Amino acid sequence: MTELVLVRHGETVWHAENRYAGSSDVELTERGAAQGRDLARWASRQGEFAAVLSSPLRRCRRTAAPAAEAAGLPLRCEPRLRELHFGEGEGMTRAEMRRAFGDRLAAFHRDPAGSPLPGGEDPAAAAGRGLAALHDIAAAHPDGTVLAVSHNTLIRLVLCTVLGIPLSEYRRTFPELANTAPTTLRLREGRWSLIRFNAPLC
């Protein structure tokens, strides 16, 4: 049995305006850095982690680094944990996207999996790479607990995939994923279970 604790990175400088960061390598705010330290304190109370992994984007690496240090483990980057690429929507607010390509944005809201933003990554492909990463992590740590810091959309896509929920429903089924709130998946005998979702650090 493997448990994977998936955590969204801390608050970024684009958070307040709700800009779509996607694969853009934006920085944490001071609050986001503090959330990473809070995550480290939480992790130090959870018992032994087998590994601490992160998306290669610095908002994840900076969030995960204090937890890795607290666990006495090296921080390992897993490229497949990076966020969905939002194409022309990268760095834009919804209002800006509405002005630039309103019809495509409306289609995305109706079916975010079937109608990605212009030039954006196929959500099914992103879910596939994310799930492949989790399977490989679990195979490397078949009896351990692993902390992995990733991103809002990728985590929700992976959750839909393992729970048999259509990808088009990811925004409705999981409307919000808080910064540094742990979500735990368990893999036992080839089957995934959701143990907790979007739990507060306490």
PDB file of C-alpha atoms in Angstrom:
ATOM      1  CA  MET A   1       0.000   0.000   0.000  1.00  0.00           C
ATOM      2  CA  THR A   2       1.227   3.474  -0.918  1.00  0.00           C
ATOM      3  CA  GLU A   3      -0.236   6.772   0.231  1.00  0.00           C
ATOM      4  CA  LEU A   4       0.325   9.857  -1.903  1.00  0.00           C
ATOM      5  CA  VAL A   5      -0.288  13.210  -0.267  1.00  0.00           C
ATOM      6  CA  LEU A   6      -0.910  15.702  -3.059  1.00  0.00           C
ATOM      7  CA  VAL A   7      -0.580  19.381  -2.177  1.00  0.00           C
ATOM      8  CA  ARG A   8      -1.191  22.468  -4.251  1.00  0.00           C
ATOM      9  CA  HIS A   9       1.654  24.993  -4.058  1.00  0.00           C
ATOM     10  CA  GLY A  10       1.429  28.154  -1.946  1.00  0.00           C
ATOM     11  CA  GLU A  11      -0.078  31.461  -3.003  1.00  0.00           C
ATOM     12  CA  THR A  12       1.576  33.142  -6.001  1.00  0.00           C
ATOM     13  CA  VAL A  13       1.934  36.737  -7.135  1.00  0.00           C
ATOM     14  CA  TRP A  14      -0.873  36.101  -9.679  1.00  0.00           C
ATOM     15  CA  HIS A  15      -3.282  34.701  -7.096  1.00  0.00           C
ATOM     16  CA  ALA A  16      -5.048  37.935  -6.124  1.00  0.00           C
ATOM     17  CA  GLU A  17      -6.021  38.692  -9.738  1.00  0.00           C
ATOM     18  CA  ASN A  18      -6.788  35.029 -10.484  1.00  0.00           C
ATOM     19  CA  ARG A  19      -4.418  34.983 -13.445  1.00  0.00           C
ATOM     20  CA  TYR A  20      -4.009  31.587 -15.073  1.00  0.00           C
ATOM     21  CA  ALA A  21      -0.432  30.638 -14.238  1.00  0.00           C
ATOM     22  CA  GLY A  22      -0.348  27.277 -15.971  1.00  0.00           C
ATOM     23  CA  SER A  23       3.200  26.469 -17.042  1.00  0.00           C
ATOM     24  CA  SER A  24       4.401  30.052 -16.433  1.00  0.00           C
ATOM     25  CA  ASP A  25       7.100  30.016 -13.770  1.00  0.00           C
ATOM     26  CA  VAL A  26       5.678  32.615 -11.387  1.00  0.00           C
ATOM     27  CA  GLU A  27       6.936  33.324  -7.870  1.00  0.00           C
ATOM     28  CA  LEU A  28       5.336  32.807  -4.476  1.00  0.00           C
ATOM     29  CA  THR A  29       4.121  35.730  -2.412  1.00  0.00           C
ATOM     30  CA  GLU A  30       5.393  36.141   1.136  1.00  0.00           C
ATOM     31  CA  ARG A  31       2.173  34.478   2.238  1.00  0.00           C
ATOM     32  CA  GLY A  32       2.864  31.611  -0.154  1.00  0.00           C
ATOM     33  CA  ALA A  33       6.338  31.132   1.332  1.00  0.00           C
ATOM     34  CA  ALA A  34       4.784  31.138   4.822  1.00  0.00           C
ATOM     35  CA  GLN A  35       2.317  28.478   3.664  1.00  0.00           C
ATOM     36  CA  GLY A  36       5.296  26.344   2.655  1.00  0.00           C
ATOM     37  CA  ARG A  37       6.696  26.687   6.168  1.00  0.00           C
ATOM     38  CA  ASP A  38       3.292  25.754   7.605  1.00  0.00           C
ATOM     39  CA  LEU A  39       3.289  22.679   5.368  1.00  0.00           C
ATOM     40  CA  ALA A  40       6.714  21.729   6.730  1.00  0.00           C
ATOM     41  CA  ARG A  41       5.443  21.958  10.314  1.00  0.00           C
ATOM     42  CA  TRP A  42       2.440  19.828   9.379  1.00  0.00           C
ATOM     43  CA  ALA A  43       4.640  17.283   7.615  1.00  0.00           C
ATOM     44  CA  SER A  44       6.928  16.990  10.633  1.00  0.00           C
ATOM     45  CA  ARG A  45       3.938  15.773  12.673  1.00  0.00           C
ATOM     46  CA  GLN A  46       2.767  13.149  10.191  1.00  0.00           C
ATOM     47  CA  GLY A  47       5.382  10.503  10.761  1.00  0.00           C
ATOM     48  CA  GLU A  48       7.980   9.374   8.266  1.00  0.00           C
ATOM     49  CA  PHE A  49       7.713  10.230   4.588  1.00  0.00           C
ATOM     50  CA  ALA A  50       9.434   7.986   2.063  1.00  0.00           C
ATOM     51  CA  ALA A  51       9.994  10.848  -0.387  1.00  0.00           C
ATOM     52  CA  VAL A  52       9.129  14.470  -1.095  1.00  0.00           C
ATOM     53  CA  LEU A  53       8.552  15.402  -4.725  1.00  0.00           C
ATOM     54  CA  SER A  54       7.674  18.549  -6.581  1.00  0.00           C
ATOM     55  CA  SER A  55       6.684  19.899  -9.946  1.00  0.00           C
ATOM     56  CA  PRO A  56       9.746  21.589 -11.463  1.00  0.00           C
ATOM     57  CA  LEU A  57       8.064  25.010 -11.387  1.00  0.00           C
ATOM     58  CA  ARG A  58       9.548  27.180  -8.665  1.00  0.00           C
ATOM     59  CA  ARG A  59       6.240  27.908  -6.915  1.00  0.00           C
ATOM     60  CA  CYS A  60       6.090  24.194  -6.148  1.00  0.00           C
ATOM     61  CA  ARG A  61       9.775  23.760  -5.386  1.00  0.00           C
ATOM     62  CA  ARG A  62       9.726  26.683  -2.930  1.00  0.00           C
ATOM     63  CA  THR A  63       6.596  25.285  -1.275  1.00  0.00           C
ATOM     64  CA  ALA A  64       8.012  21.763  -1.006  1.00  0.00           C
ATOM     65  CA  ALA A  65      11.577  22.589   0.043  1.00  0.00           C
ATOM     66  CA  PRO A  66      10.847  23.309   3.746  1.00  0.00           C
ATOM     67  CA  ALA A  67       8.884  20.055   4.037  1.00  0.00           C
ATOM     68  CA  ALA A  68      11.712  18.069   2.456  1.00  0.00           C
ATOM     69  CA  GLU A  69      14.174  19.660   4.858  1.00  0.00           C
ATOM     70  CA  ALA A  70      11.904  18.907   7.825  1.00  0.00           C
ATOM     71  CA  ALA A  71      11.654  15.280   6.689  1.00  0.00           C
ATOM     72  CA  GLY A  72      15.426  15.009   6.213  1.00  0.00           C
ATOM     73  CA  LEU A  73      14.944  14.091   2.556  1.00  0.00           C
ATOM     74  CA  PRO A  74      16.207  15.493  -0.735  1.00  0.00           C
ATOM     75  CA  LEU A  75      13.607  17.315  -2.794  1.00  0.00           C
ATOM     76  CA  ARG A  76      13.075  15.467  -6.047  1.00  0.00           C
ATOM     77  CA  CYS A  77      11.539  17.138  -9.102  1.00  0.00           C
ATOM     78  CA  GLU A  78       9.078  15.188 -11.232  1.00  0.00           C
ATOM     79  CA  PRO A  79       8.426  16.966 -14.568  1.00  0.00           C
ATOM     80  CA  ARG A  80       5.110  15.159 -15.099  1.00  0.00           C
ATOM     81  CA  LEU A  81       3.665  16.923 -12.037  1.00  0.00           C
ATOM     82  CA  ARG A  82       3.802  20.313 -13.788  1.00  0.00           C
ATOM     83  CA  GLU A  83       0.611  22.263 -14.348  1.00  0.00           C
ATOM     84  CA  LEU A  84      -1.582  22.111 -17.425  1.00  0.00           C
ATOM     85  CA  HIS A  85      -0.393  24.568 -20.082  1.00  0.00           C
ATOM     86  CA  PHE A  86      -3.207  27.073 -20.752  1.00  0.00           C
ATOM     87  CA  GLY A  87      -1.952  28.281 -24.124  1.00  0.00           C
ATOM     88  CA  GLU A  88      -3.018  31.824 -24.957  1.00  0.00           C
ATOM     89  CA  GLY A  89      -4.666  32.065 -21.543  1.00  0.00           C
ATOM     90  CA  GLU A  90      -1.335  31.958 -19.710  1.00  0.00           C
ATOM     91  CA  GLY A  91      -0.967  35.023 -17.511  1.00  0.00           C
ATOM     92  CA  MET A  92      -4.445  36.335 -18.282  1.00  0.00           C
ATOM     93  CA  THR A  93      -7.491  36.943 -16.097  1.00  0.00           C
ATOM     94  CA  ARG A  94     -10.918  35.687 -17.144  1.00  0.00           C
ATOM     95  CA  ALA A  95     -11.924  39.235 -18.092  1.00  0.00           C
ATOM     96  CA  GLU A  96      -8.884  39.548 -20.360  1.00  0.00           C
ATOM     97  CA  MET A  97      -9.611  36.163 -21.948  1.00  0.00           C
ATOM     98  CA  ARG A  98     -13.240  37.149 -22.475  1.00  0.00           C
ATOM     99  CA  ARG A  99     -12.106  40.179 -24.458  1.00  0.00           C
ATOM    100  CA  ALA A 100      -9.449  38.247 -26.397  1.00  0.00           C
ATOM    101  CA  PHE A 101     -11.344  35.035 -27.240  1.00  0.00           C
ATOM    102  CA  GLY A 102     -14.746  35.107 -25.567  1.00  0.00           C
ATOM    103  CA  ASP A 103     -16.296  32.258 -27.570  1.00  0.00           C
ATOM    104  CA  ARG A 104     -13.409  29.906 -26.805  1.00  0.00           C
ATOM    105  CA  LEU A 105     -13.553  30.833 -23.122  1.00  0.00           C
ATOM    106  CA  ALA A 106     -17.293  30.097 -23.046  1.00  0.00           C
ATOM    107  CA  ALA A 107     -16.640  26.707 -24.659  1.00  0.00           C
ATOM    108  CA  PHE A 108     -13.936  26.010 -22.085  1.00  0.00           C
ATOM    109  CA  HIS A 109     -16.360  26.773 -19.255  1.00  0.00           C
ATOM    110  CA  ARG A 110     -18.953  24.427 -20.775  1.00  0.00           C
ATOM    111  CA  ASP A 111     -16.468  21.596 -21.330  1.00  0.00           C
ATOM    112  CA  PRO A 112     -12.966  22.314 -19.990  1.00  0.00           C
ATOM    113  CA  ALA A 113     -11.692  18.901 -21.062  1.00  0.00           C
ATOM    114  CA  GLY A 114     -13.115  18.877 -24.579  1.00  0.00           C
ATOM    115  CA  SER A 115     -12.489  22.558 -25.341  1.00  0.00           C
ATOM    116  CA  PRO A 116      -9.118  23.640 -23.949  1.00  0.00           C
ATOM    117  CA  LEU A 117      -8.120  27.272 -24.184  1.00  0.00           C
ATOM    118  CA  PRO A 118      -6.542  28.280 -27.531  1.00  0.00           C
ATOM    119  CA  GLY A 119      -3.149  26.660 -27.880  1.00  0.00           C
ATOM    120  CA  GLY A 120      -3.587  24.909 -24.536  1.00  0.00           C
ATOM    121  CA  GLU A 121      -2.570  21.419 -23.527  1.00  0.00           C
ATOM    122  CA  ASP A 122      -5.048  18.573 -23.941  1.00  0.00           C
ATOM    123  CA  PRO A 123      -6.405  17.929 -20.405  1.00  0.00           C
ATOM    124  CA  ALA A 124      -6.652  14.191 -21.074  1.00  0.00           C
ATOM    125  CA  ALA A 125      -2.965  14.104 -21.970  1.00  0.00           C
ATOM    126  CA  ALA A 126      -2.114  16.097 -18.836  1.00  0.00           C
ATOM    127  CA  ALA A 127      -4.174  13.727 -16.700  1.00  0.00           C
ATOM    128  CA  GLY A 128      -2.398  10.788 -18.311  1.00  0.00           C
ATOM    129  CA  ARG A 129       1.101  12.083 -17.595  1.00  0.00           C
ATOM    130  CA  GLY A 130       0.096  13.016 -14.032  1.00  0.00           C
ATOM    131  CA  LEU A 131      -1.361   9.581 -13.353  1.00  0.00           C
ATOM    132  CA  ALA A 132       1.676   7.878 -14.896  1.00  0.00           C
ATOM    133  CA  ALA A 133       3.865   9.870 -12.520  1.00  0.00           C
ATOM    134  CA  LEU A 134       1.798   8.755  -9.527  1.00  0.00           C
ATOM    135  CA  HIS A 135       1.980   5.112 -10.582  1.00  0.00           C
ATOM    136  CA  ASP A 136       5.761   5.345 -10.948  1.00  0.00           C
ATOM    137  CA  ILE A 137       6.082   7.068  -7.572  1.00  0.00           C
ATOM    138  CA  ALA A 138       3.955   4.372  -5.951  1.00  0.00           C
ATOM    139  CA  ALA A 139       6.024   1.632  -7.598  1.00  0.00           C
ATOM    140  CA  ALA A 140       9.194   3.188  -6.188  1.00  0.00           C
ATOM    141  CA  HIS A 141       7.673   3.385  -2.680  1.00  0.00           C
ATOM    142  CA  PRO A 142       5.316   0.402  -2.407  1.00  0.00           C
ATOM    143  CA  ASP A 143       4.949   0.589   1.369  1.00  0.00           C
ATOM    144  CA  GLY A 144       5.478   4.267   2.053  1.00  0.00           C
ATOM    145  CA  THR A 145       3.879   7.685   2.200  1.00  0.00           C
ATOM    146  CA  VAL A 146       4.991  10.265  -0.326  1.00  0.00           C
ATOM    147  CA  LEU A 147       4.402  14.021  -0.282  1.00  0.00           C
ATOM    148  CA  ALA A 148       4.064  15.584  -3.752  1.00  0.00           C
ATOM    149  CA  VAL A 149       3.589  19.306  -4.365  1.00  0.00           C
ATOM    150  CA  SER A 150       1.828  20.021  -7.634  1.00  0.00           C
ATOM    151  CA  HIS A 151      -0.880  22.255  -9.103  1.00  0.00           C
ATOM    152  CA  ASN A 152      -4.567  23.039  -8.908  1.00  0.00           C
ATOM    153  CA  THR A 153      -5.771  21.787 -12.286  1.00  0.00           C
ATOM    154  CA  LEU A 154      -3.455  18.794 -12.595  1.00  0.00           C
ATOM    155  CA  ILE A 155      -4.447  17.448  -9.183  1.00  0.00           C
ATOM    156  CA  ARG A 156      -8.145  17.771 -10.017  1.00  0.00           C
ATOM    157  CA  LEU A 157      -7.691  16.062 -13.380  1.00  0.00           C
ATOM    158  CA  VAL A 158      -5.840  13.165 -11.753  1.00  0.00           C
ATOM    159  CA  LEU A 159      -8.533  12.840  -9.084  1.00  0.00           C
ATOM    160  CA  CYS A 160     -11.218  12.570 -11.752  1.00  0.00           C
ATOM    161  CA  THR A 161      -9.194   9.948 -13.604  1.00  0.00           C
ATOM    162  CA  VAL A 162      -8.636   7.665 -10.603  1.00  0.00           C
ATOM    163  CA  LEU A 163     -12.218   8.054  -9.343  1.00  0.00           C
ATOM    164  CA  GLY A 164     -13.873   7.439 -12.718  1.00  0.00           C
ATOM    165  CA  ILE A 165     -15.310  10.965 -13.012  1.00  0.00           C
ATOM    166  CA  PRO A 166     -15.492  12.461 -16.531  1.00  0.00           C
ATOM    167  CA  LEU A 167     -12.717  14.997 -17.047  1.00  0.00           C
ATOM    168  CA  SER A 168     -15.269  17.527 -18.289  1.00  0.00           C
ATOM    169  CA  GLU A 169     -16.607  17.623 -14.719  1.00  0.00           C
ATOM    170  CA  TYR A 170     -13.347  18.458 -12.964  1.00  0.00           C
ATOM    171  CA  ARG A 171     -14.180  22.128 -12.366  1.00  0.00           C
ATOM    172  CA  ARG A 172     -17.683  21.340 -11.071  1.00  0.00           C
ATOM    173  CA  THR A 173     -16.820  18.284  -8.974  1.00  0.00           C
ATOM    174  CA  PHE A 174     -13.729  19.872  -7.429  1.00  0.00           C
ATOM    175  CA  PRO A 175     -14.435  23.621  -7.640  1.00  0.00           C
ATOM    176  CA  GLU A 176     -11.689  24.693  -5.282  1.00  0.00           C
ATOM    177  CA  LEU A 177      -8.352  23.374  -4.093  1.00  0.00           C
ATOM    178  CA  ALA A 178      -6.814  25.503  -1.363  1.00  0.00           C
ATOM    179  CA  ASN A 179      -3.125  26.337  -1.289  1.00  0.00           C
ATOM    180  CA  THR A 180      -1.142  23.705   0.662  1.00  0.00           C
ATOM    181  CA  ALA A 181      -4.283  21.751   1.642  1.00  0.00           C
ATOM    182  CA  PRO A 182      -3.408  18.021   1.617  1.00  0.00           C
ATOM    183  CA  THR A 183      -5.339  15.572  -0.546  1.00  0.00           C
ATOM    184  CA  THR A 184      -4.471  11.928   0.098  1.00  0.00           C
ATOM    185  CA  LEU A 185      -4.774   9.030  -2.337  1.00  0.00           C
ATOM    186  CA  ARG A 186      -4.122   5.419  -1.390  1.00  0.00           C
ATOM    187  CA  LEU A 187      -3.067   2.738  -3.855  1.00  0.00           C
ATOM    188  CA  ARG A 188      -3.752  -0.782  -2.639  1.00  0.00           C
ATOM    189  CA  GLU A 189      -3.693  -3.855  -4.900  1.00  0.00           C
ATOM    190  CA  GLY A 190      -3.843  -1.682  -7.986  1.00  0.00           C
ATOM    191  CA  ARG A 191      -6.900   0.319  -6.882  1.00  0.00           C
ATOM    192  CA  TRP A 192      -6.941   3.983  -5.912  1.00  0.00           C
ATOM    193  CA  SER A 193      -8.978   5.370  -3.014  1.00  0.00           C
ATOM    194  CA  LEU A 194      -9.500   8.995  -1.993  1.00  0.00           C
ATOM    195  CA  ILE A 195      -8.754   9.194   1.742  1.00  0.00           C
ATOM    196  CA  ARG A 196      -9.079  12.940   2.239  1.00  0.00           C
ATOM    197  CA  PHE A 197      -9.614  15.957   0.023  1.00  0.00           C
ATOM    198  CA  ASN A 198      -8.577  19.575   0.480  1.00  0.00           C
ATOM    199  CA  ALA A 199      -8.008  19.057   4.210  1.00  0.00           C
ATOM    200  CA  PRO A 200      -6.820  21.955   6.376  1.00  0.00           C
ATOM    201  CA  LEU A 201      -3.339  21.830   7.858  1.00  0.00           C
ATOM    202  CA  CYS A 202      -3.802  21.105  11.556  1.00  0.00           C
TER     203      CYS A 202
END
